[in-house]
């Protein structure tokens, strides 16, 4: 399937600051791409260039095959954009604002009513329709920003931190909506919530200091973790050294990490070589050597950990 | 064109969504009324015309037009909505024009609301209504030129107060550039064609030729080209400043 969004060697400099550095990726129809990276990595800047707000310093992007610099208005027509922080015209009511967006996006006639109604329903805006936007709570503002982005049923959605500031119900709801819309659109969402990548994304691109450090599926991302497929074995404190020594000697194990005992038992994290599946091997070894095991399970890899592994470079940690 | 209308509608509604609109209109009407009937010695002159009313307009505009124009782009930048606006399928020119048209219409509404003064002079005497119509048109054109200037300058900053101050200062210079006060500063060193050029940019000189009675074409052309030039520069500034 053709790629609806193609970003090609895109760079954006602000004076001496290189915000985006030679970034390339593409997103096909039916794909939700998660865009990750630490603060200041260049996510919002990349989105601003794709949506035609900022001109690139070099490189380019195409949306539905159209170059963002050569046909900016056409590109903008096919994109729904939720900018960072969801800026909105505070002096308007929600309804007046959505009508303004529908007009300027050339959604007219019966379809205008239908699309406005659809956005209102999907974002649960019924009870705030005639309230001025500046008087809305943060989460509702975000929802109005989202409603605005999907109003014209665009082929491409670019959402900068869409679930930021939403309550857990709304987060869940918005993720479901993104999943649903993602079936026949190309969507990019930026987020700091890594479970969101597992929950909604088909692809993940991580950038750090303007450069792409990883581009793959969420499971490939998991596999990047050093602790991928690790097995946790809890044993009594007194047999822990013996068990650790035994497990370290197994052929497909690189390391065994132990931590402080909890209620007299020590969790040993058995890290495999090259992310191999080692649960069998570990199970057999402890049984054959008569080591009493309190608990054994495969370690769940948190994406946060992978994220840190990939992006904590030379940057100084916060104090 | 359609986009200009849609943006202008939104922008005009935004004016009336804040108290600023009403403060502006009341100030303008009160000021215009007071100056016409009291400061202009309306009753003493025993002459039914609106000369005092119109000659006061440039000075009212000096304060009020920057107040109307200051929010046009500064607010958009401050609240971040410029990112929303400039990623809608509109060109920068359409956005600049739409906002300007709204602000100009708004001042037009304020001007129209001075009609009781016009009715009063007709009731009290027998004024030359042709002169009055020409003066209204001239006043509206001058307001447009000052607004275009204010709009352009408001794109330079995200602070409305700064936008107001620089617009008021620039308006003052453009109004006065035909007077010796300003010309005196350059006369000593500048060649005469520079002085002629500066004085030909004077809003006041052009406005006074209109207020004399008929609508002279050069004045109309001057104000309209002033609007075009300011809005063109306005669009360039918006493009440049988006990035920072
Ligand atoms: N207008 C600007 N002028 C100068 N520098 C800028 C500008 N906009 C962004 N930057 C810089 O570009 C870099 C990338 O910023 P960007 O907002 O894209 O980061 P981000 O990945 O979205 O971060 P966050 O997770 O905090 O939202 C930062 O170093 C930022 O300071
Ligand atoms: Mg950001």
XYZ file of C-alpha atoms and ligand atoms in Angstrom:
595
model
C 0.000 0.000 0.000
C 1.250 3.457 -0.859
C 2.689 5.579 1.889
C 0.477 8.531 2.720
C 3.221 10.294 4.645
C 6.798 10.267 3.415
C 9.466 12.161 5.306
C 12.766 12.400 3.471
C 16.054 13.472 5.079
C 14.229 16.207 6.880
C 16.286 18.703 8.869
C 15.198 21.788 10.725
C 17.572 24.257 12.312
C 16.746 27.216 14.527
C 19.890 29.314 14.352
C 22.541 27.143 15.941
C 20.046 24.619 17.339
C 19.534 21.536 15.220
C 16.026 20.487 16.199
C 15.531 17.815 13.523
C 18.512 16.144 11.949
C 18.142 14.126 8.748
C 14.956 12.314 9.743
C 13.309 9.885 7.316
C 10.326 7.621 7.756
C 7.057 6.857 6.050
C 3.591 5.895 7.165
C 1.170 3.841 5.063
C -2.610 3.887 5.149
C -3.869 1.720 7.971
C -0.844 2.406 10.147
C -0.692 4.256 13.454
C 2.841 5.427 14.078
C 3.994 6.268 17.583
C 6.520 9.083 17.659
C 8.658 8.942 20.771
C 11.614 10.737 22.210
C 12.745 12.676 25.254
C 11.785 16.323 25.808
C 13.292 18.503 23.131
C 14.029 15.580 20.819
C 12.301 17.288 17.907
C 8.931 15.536 17.743
C 6.791 18.667 17.676
C 9.156 20.364 15.250
C 8.935 17.413 12.833
C 5.144 17.521 13.053
C 5.127 21.264 12.445
C 7.150 20.785 9.292
C 4.932 17.970 7.969
C 1.802 20.039 8.584
C 3.296 22.975 6.702
C 3.581 25.296 9.659
C 7.376 25.508 9.537
C 9.488 25.304 6.379
C 12.216 22.631 6.506
C 15.856 23.730 6.445
C 16.619 20.818 4.136
C 14.961 17.630 2.996
C 11.232 17.452 2.478
C 8.032 15.604 3.234
C 5.168 14.464 1.048
C 1.597 13.883 2.096
C -0.542 11.831 -0.291
C 2.271 12.227 -2.778
C 2.144 16.048 -2.621
C 5.216 17.981 -1.597
C 4.613 20.105 1.495
C 6.472 23.066 0.071
C 5.162 22.960 -3.464
C 1.468 22.432 -2.646
C 1.066 23.598 0.961
C -2.672 24.284 0.813
C -3.498 20.912 -0.731
C -1.365 19.158 1.867
C -3.032 21.071 4.695
C -6.427 20.091 3.316
C -5.658 16.387 3.663
C -4.271 16.616 7.201
C -6.036 16.819 10.537
C -3.620 18.346 13.041
C -3.731 18.595 16.806
C -0.883 20.962 17.693
C 1.045 20.599 20.932
C -0.967 21.985 23.862
C -4.107 22.120 21.691
C -4.232 25.892 21.060
C -7.802 27.066 20.393
C -9.678 30.337 19.997
C -10.691 30.887 23.614
C -13.225 33.576 22.824
C -15.433 31.194 20.818
C -17.949 28.663 22.021
C -17.205 25.038 21.175
C -20.017 24.984 18.624
C -18.988 28.242 16.941
C -15.419 26.998 16.775
C -16.347 23.670 15.170
C -18.534 25.509 12.665
C -15.665 27.816 11.809
C -13.391 24.828 11.224
C -16.027 23.097 9.086
C -16.446 26.217 6.950
C -12.787 26.874 6.412
C -12.222 23.200 5.643
C -14.997 23.372 3.085
C -17.262 20.826 4.751
C -20.699 22.044 3.734
C -24.385 21.217 3.481
C -25.760 18.129 5.156
C -22.283 16.751 5.555
C -21.297 19.689 7.748
C -24.037 18.881 10.244
C -23.148 15.198 10.143
C -19.431 15.722 10.644
C -19.901 18.252 13.441
C -22.350 15.889 15.105
C -19.938 12.988 14.695
C -17.008 14.907 16.232
C -19.145 16.106 19.122
C -20.362 12.603 19.854
C -17.001 10.923 19.531
C -15.312 13.442 21.814
C -18.207 13.662 24.288
C -18.622 17.415 23.933
C -22.406 17.554 24.248
C -22.508 19.266 27.624
C -19.997 22.008 26.760
C -21.216 22.971 23.286
C -22.248 26.491 24.186
C -19.481 27.183 26.661
C -16.643 29.521 25.752
C -13.506 27.511 25.109
C -11.357 29.549 27.524
C -13.610 28.452 30.384
C -13.181 24.726 29.665
C -10.978 22.409 31.690
C -7.683 21.270 30.213
C -8.997 17.854 29.244
C -12.034 19.290 27.506
C -9.852 21.726 25.577
C -7.804 18.776 24.389
C -10.987 17.025 23.325
C -12.120 20.087 21.359
C -8.705 20.131 19.687
C -9.143 16.475 18.777
C -12.681 17.044 17.491
C -11.332 19.827 15.287
C -8.666 17.532 13.845
C -11.056 14.743 12.817
C -13.894 17.005 11.677
C -13.179 16.871 7.934
C -12.419 13.130 7.964
C -8.836 13.617 6.719
C -6.686 10.829 5.292
C -3.819 11.841 7.522
C -3.950 12.642 11.230
C -1.053 14.213 13.079
C -1.640 14.364 16.803
C 0.881 15.927 19.169
C 0.350 14.304 22.584
C -3.365 13.645 22.078
C -4.003 12.010 25.441
C -2.073 14.496 27.556
C -4.314 15.847 30.302
C -7.156 13.370 29.772
C -8.671 11.323 32.570
C -8.170 7.531 32.402
C -11.588 6.925 30.851
C -11.005 9.477 28.169
C -7.495 8.205 27.549
C -8.905 4.775 26.933
C -11.634 6.205 24.768
C -9.269 8.311 22.660
C -6.921 5.371 22.166
C -9.799 3.260 20.930
C -10.800 6.034 18.589
C -7.263 6.317 17.240
C -7.182 2.542 16.696
C -10.476 2.674 14.872
C -9.564 5.671 12.717
C -6.163 4.134 12.068
C -7.744 1.329 10.054
C -8.080 3.537 6.997
C -5.923 6.547 7.687
C -2.247 7.190 8.259
C -1.791 8.517 11.787
C 1.193 9.876 13.677
C 0.867 10.372 17.413
C 3.579 11.669 19.678
C 3.458 10.562 23.263
C 5.446 10.170 26.439
C 3.219 7.349 27.633
C 4.923 4.230 26.424
C 2.036 1.859 27.114
C 0.210 3.894 24.535
C 2.588 2.518 21.924
C 1.599 -1.030 22.854
C -2.027 -0.050 23.054
C -2.473 1.758 19.744
C 0.598 1.798 17.545
C 1.565 -0.501 14.708
C 4.917 1.172 14.360
C 7.213 3.183 16.567
C 9.843 5.735 15.672
C 12.071 7.004 18.451
C 14.098 10.142 17.988
C 16.748 11.594 20.229
C 18.358 14.989 19.746
C 16.790 15.243 16.334
C 17.970 11.865 15.026
C 16.047 8.638 14.534
C 17.414 6.022 16.931
C 14.851 3.318 16.287
C 12.164 2.599 13.725
C 10.218 -0.637 13.994
C 7.216 -2.443 15.405
C 6.440 -2.300 19.124
C 7.568 -5.935 19.508
C 10.874 -5.146 17.848
C 11.118 -2.359 20.366
C 10.577 -4.811 23.205
C 13.217 -7.071 21.746
C 15.710 -4.234 21.994
C 15.662 -4.531 25.730
C 18.639 -6.264 27.253
C 16.247 -7.914 29.634
C 13.994 -9.159 26.849
C 12.855 -12.726 27.666
C 14.571 -12.645 31.038
C 13.347 -15.123 33.627
C 12.829 -14.173 37.239
C 13.435 -16.970 39.748
C 12.697 -16.368 43.412
C 14.615 -18.567 45.797
C 15.246 -18.652 49.559
C 17.986 -16.264 50.629
C 20.321 -19.029 51.828
C 20.372 -20.899 48.509
C 20.538 -17.733 46.393
C 24.344 -17.684 45.880
C 24.357 -21.340 44.883
C 21.425 -20.896 42.494
C 22.970 -17.787 40.954
C 26.220 -19.615 40.330
C 24.403 -22.542 38.730
C 22.267 -20.351 36.458
C 25.201 -18.224 35.403
C 26.796 -21.395 34.113
C 23.969 -22.183 31.699
C 24.945 -21.936 28.001
C 22.377 -19.304 26.938
C 22.595 -17.059 29.960
C 24.740 -13.934 29.974
C 24.087 -12.678 33.469
C 22.195 -13.290 36.663
C 21.276 -10.229 38.668
C 20.155 -10.546 42.236
C 18.629 -7.909 44.426
C 17.916 -7.503 48.133
C 15.848 -10.271 49.776
C 12.148 -9.610 50.277
C 10.491 -11.704 53.045
C 13.442 -14.061 53.056
C 13.431 -14.765 49.305
C 15.694 -13.317 46.658
C 14.568 -12.537 43.104
C 17.207 -13.558 40.580
C 16.877 -12.068 37.127
C 18.314 -14.463 34.585
C 19.236 -12.523 31.433
C 19.458 -14.530 28.207
C 22.067 -14.213 25.477
C 20.604 -12.417 22.413
C 17.080 -12.388 23.789
C 16.699 -16.160 23.509
C 13.846 -18.022 25.128
C 15.409 -19.628 28.216
C 12.503 -20.454 30.550
C 12.761 -24.189 29.749
C 16.456 -24.322 30.293
C 16.230 -22.460 33.601
C 13.331 -24.625 34.792
C 15.144 -27.876 34.076
C 18.360 -26.664 35.722
C 16.742 -25.705 39.021
C 14.707 -28.907 39.197
C 17.688 -31.177 38.451
C 19.744 -29.470 41.129
C 16.971 -29.640 43.702
C 16.742 -25.931 44.272
C 13.473 -24.967 45.865
C 11.805 -22.209 43.831
C 9.219 -19.892 45.376
C 8.192 -18.358 42.125
C 9.263 -18.257 38.514
C 8.020 -16.048 35.700
C 9.136 -14.366 32.521
C 10.112 -10.775 33.047
C 7.714 -8.226 31.552
C 9.781 -5.684 29.689
C 8.696 -2.147 30.232
C 9.040 0.024 27.204
C 10.281 2.764 29.489
C 13.365 0.747 30.007
C 13.974 0.293 26.294
C 13.324 3.940 25.807
C 15.914 4.888 28.394
C 18.374 2.419 26.975
C 18.017 3.959 23.510
C 17.884 7.609 24.424
C 19.946 8.163 27.538
C 23.136 9.091 25.848
C 25.549 11.751 26.813
C 22.739 13.807 28.257
C 23.254 14.648 31.895
C 20.613 13.246 34.217
C 18.411 15.664 36.121
C 19.387 16.407 39.666
C -11.940 35.056 -1.312
C -14.246 32.660 0.497
C -11.554 32.034 3.070
C -11.045 35.752 3.643
C -14.756 36.090 4.409
C -14.737 33.104 6.793
C -11.701 34.402 8.672
C -13.082 37.939 8.779
C -16.361 36.660 10.225
C -14.601 34.789 12.983
C -12.381 37.730 13.732
C -15.249 40.212 13.833
C -17.136 37.956 16.240
C -13.982 37.846 18.377
C -14.052 41.645 18.685
C -17.561 41.581 20.052
C -16.771 38.669 22.367
C -14.630 40.953 24.518
C -15.479 44.207 26.303
C -12.828 45.927 24.198
C -15.295 46.386 21.355
C -17.797 48.220 23.505
C -15.140 50.290 25.250
C -13.807 51.295 21.866
C -17.166 52.235 20.419
C -18.278 54.169 23.483
C -14.965 56.036 23.672
C -15.104 56.871 20.012
C -18.688 58.109 20.123
C -18.213 60.067 23.333
C -14.990 61.599 22.061
C -16.432 62.457 18.679
C -19.557 63.961 20.221
C -17.689 65.983 22.803
C -15.231 67.424 20.340
C -17.859 68.282 17.778
C -20.226 70.078 20.060
C -17.944 71.582 22.691
C -14.291 71.782 21.721
C -15.099 72.597 18.113
C -17.227 75.558 19.213
C -20.123 74.113 17.242
C -22.743 76.420 18.681
C -20.526 79.494 18.824
C -19.645 79.322 15.153
C -23.329 79.196 14.271
C -22.371 77.021 11.325
C -23.991 73.639 10.746
C -21.139 71.431 9.503
C -19.001 68.592 10.777
C -15.605 70.179 10.235
C -14.626 69.946 13.887
C -15.884 66.350 14.024
C -13.737 65.212 11.119
C -10.637 67.202 11.977
C -10.655 65.439 15.296
C -10.670 61.944 13.725
C -6.923 61.633 13.110
C -6.239 62.287 16.790
C -8.875 59.844 17.984
C -7.533 57.248 15.585
C -4.040 57.771 16.890
C -5.018 56.013 20.109
C -7.988 53.918 19.106
C -6.723 52.281 15.922
C -3.609 50.796 17.559
C -5.956 49.471 20.255
C -8.035 47.705 17.615
C -5.050 46.437 15.659
C -2.775 45.342 18.497
C -4.418 41.983 19.077
C -4.622 40.907 15.441
C -1.378 38.922 15.319
C 0.166 39.405 18.753
C -2.660 37.497 20.419
C -2.560 34.770 17.801
C 1.129 34.247 18.514
C 0.806 34.465 22.260
C -1.980 31.877 22.495
C -0.373 29.607 19.897
C -3.496 29.620 17.721
C -1.316 30.843 14.878
C -0.208 27.218 14.586
C -3.816 26.172 14.191
C -4.626 28.973 11.753
C -1.574 28.483 9.561
C -2.130 24.732 9.274
C -5.675 25.225 8.017
C -5.952 25.196 4.220
C -5.589 28.969 3.845
C -2.723 31.056 2.498
C -0.917 33.600 4.650
C -2.291 36.352 2.421
C -5.857 35.183 3.024
C -5.304 35.087 6.769
C -3.751 38.568 6.812
C -6.494 39.989 4.608
C -9.304 38.316 6.569
C -8.088 39.681 9.868
C -7.556 43.137 8.440
C -11.008 43.240 6.856
C -12.598 42.353 10.200
C -10.751 45.108 12.026
C -11.579 47.598 9.285
C -15.259 46.649 9.322
C -15.216 47.070 13.060
C -13.947 50.649 12.786
C -16.498 51.137 10.010
C -19.234 50.131 12.435
C -17.949 52.679 14.947
C -17.997 55.356 12.240
C -21.511 54.447 11.169
C -22.668 54.727 14.761
C -21.792 58.451 14.709
C -24.794 59.023 12.442
C -26.809 60.791 15.188
C -24.262 63.597 14.966
C -24.893 63.857 11.261
C -28.653 63.868 11.828
C -28.239 66.585 14.467
C -26.451 68.959 12.126
C -29.092 68.385 9.493
C -31.750 69.144 12.065
C -29.958 72.248 13.292
C -29.031 73.665 9.937
C -28.382 72.978 6.308
C -24.956 71.377 5.921
C -23.307 70.283 2.677
C -24.034 66.578 2.855
C -21.771 65.839 -0.085
C -18.799 67.101 1.901
C -19.893 65.008 4.860
C -20.114 61.805 2.812
C -16.708 62.467 1.259
C -15.263 63.091 4.712
C -16.719 59.870 6.063
C -15.176 57.928 3.200
C -11.866 59.707 3.745
C -11.949 58.987 7.450
C -12.697 55.329 6.767
C -9.804 55.104 4.293
C -7.399 56.726 6.726
C -8.554 54.370 9.477
C -7.845 51.472 7.086
C -4.316 52.652 6.399
C -3.597 53.123 10.108
C -5.070 49.705 10.833
C -2.953 48.009 8.179
C 0.062 49.628 9.810
C -1.043 48.442 13.265
C -1.758 44.928 11.987
C 1.649 44.718 10.373
C 3.408 45.850 13.538
C 1.369 43.531 15.757
C 2.906 40.602 13.871
C 6.301 41.596 15.259
C 5.560 40.692 18.865
C 3.510 38.395 21.034
C 2.939 41.185 23.543
C -0.157 43.279 22.838
C 1.020 46.213 24.931
C 4.228 46.475 22.928
C 2.206 46.121 19.739
C 0.023 49.013 20.872
C 2.919 51.283 21.731
C 4.880 50.777 18.534
C 1.728 51.088 16.441
C 0.804 54.349 18.181
C 4.307 55.718 17.678
C 4.353 54.709 14.005
C 0.876 56.149 13.467
C 2.019 59.408 14.989
C 4.977 59.613 12.615
C 2.874 58.813 9.563
C 0.177 61.292 10.520
C 2.608 64.065 11.250
C 5.226 63.515 8.603
C 3.893 66.450 6.587
C 4.236 68.865 9.463
C 7.284 70.913 10.315
C 7.582 69.090 13.606
C 8.801 65.978 11.796
C 10.199 67.575 8.669
C 12.343 69.897 10.768
C 14.269 66.886 12.034
C 15.434 65.914 8.557
C 15.407 69.229 6.745
C 18.870 70.215 7.921
C 20.635 67.267 6.350
C 18.384 65.412 3.907
C 18.147 66.307 0.215
C 14.916 67.928 -0.838
C 13.507 64.887 -2.667
C 13.720 62.910 0.574
C 11.838 65.636 2.356
C 9.214 65.661 -0.391
C 8.914 61.897 -0.145
C 8.509 61.975 3.598
C 5.938 64.714 3.490
C 4.034 62.908 0.740
C 3.630 59.973 3.120
C 1.710 62.131 5.543
C -1.686 60.690 6.345
C -2.843 64.018 7.674
C -2.055 65.969 4.508
C -3.942 63.412 2.431
C -6.814 63.315 4.856
C -7.161 67.109 4.825
C -7.428 67.152 1.032
C -10.403 64.826 1.397
C -11.980 66.728 4.220
C -11.968 69.782 1.994
C -14.890 68.378 0.094
C -14.525 66.284 -3.021
C -12.663 62.973 -2.967
C -9.356 63.557 -4.697
C -8.081 60.494 -6.505
C -4.475 60.783 -5.228
C -5.663 60.570 -1.622
C -7.755 57.481 -2.340
C -4.894 55.869 -4.222
C -2.509 56.815 -1.449
C -4.535 55.220 1.345
C -5.342 52.097 -0.650
C -1.730 51.567 -1.635
C -0.671 52.197 1.942
C -3.031 49.376 2.976
C -1.705 47.069 0.269
C 1.935 47.716 1.139
C 1.407 47.279 4.889
C -0.531 44.054 4.430
C 2.105 42.702 2.071
C 4.802 43.389 4.656
C 2.466 41.994 7.310
C 2.310 38.644 5.471
C 6.104 38.551 5.147
C 6.512 39.192 8.875
C 4.014 36.469 9.753
C 5.940 33.991 7.599
C 9.265 35.007 9.102
C 8.137 35.108 12.700
C 6.261 31.812 12.715
C 9.575 30.082 13.075
C 10.609 31.814 16.289
N 10.980 28.316 17.501
C 12.080 27.775 18.010
N 13.205 28.488 18.124
C 14.327 27.944 18.627
N 14.424 26.668 19.041
C 13.346 25.895 18.944
C 12.109 26.406 18.434
N 11.194 25.406 18.453
C 11.835 24.328 18.965
N 13.110 24.619 19.259
C 14.120 23.682 19.806
O 14.093 22.521 19.018
C 14.270 21.372 19.822
C 13.144 20.393 19.591
O 11.945 20.905 20.138
P 10.557 20.139 20.009
O 9.516 21.046 20.554
O 10.394 19.655 18.634
O 10.771 18.918 20.991
P 9.752 17.758 21.398
O 10.361 16.474 20.986
O 8.402 18.040 20.892
O 9.797 17.860 22.976
P 8.628 17.642 24.069
O 8.595 16.202 24.362
O 9.142 18.410 25.243
O 7.372 18.172 23.519
C 14.371 21.885 21.253
O 15.744 21.962 21.568
C 13.764 23.247 21.200
O 14.338 24.088 22.165
Mg 6.620 18.411 21.731
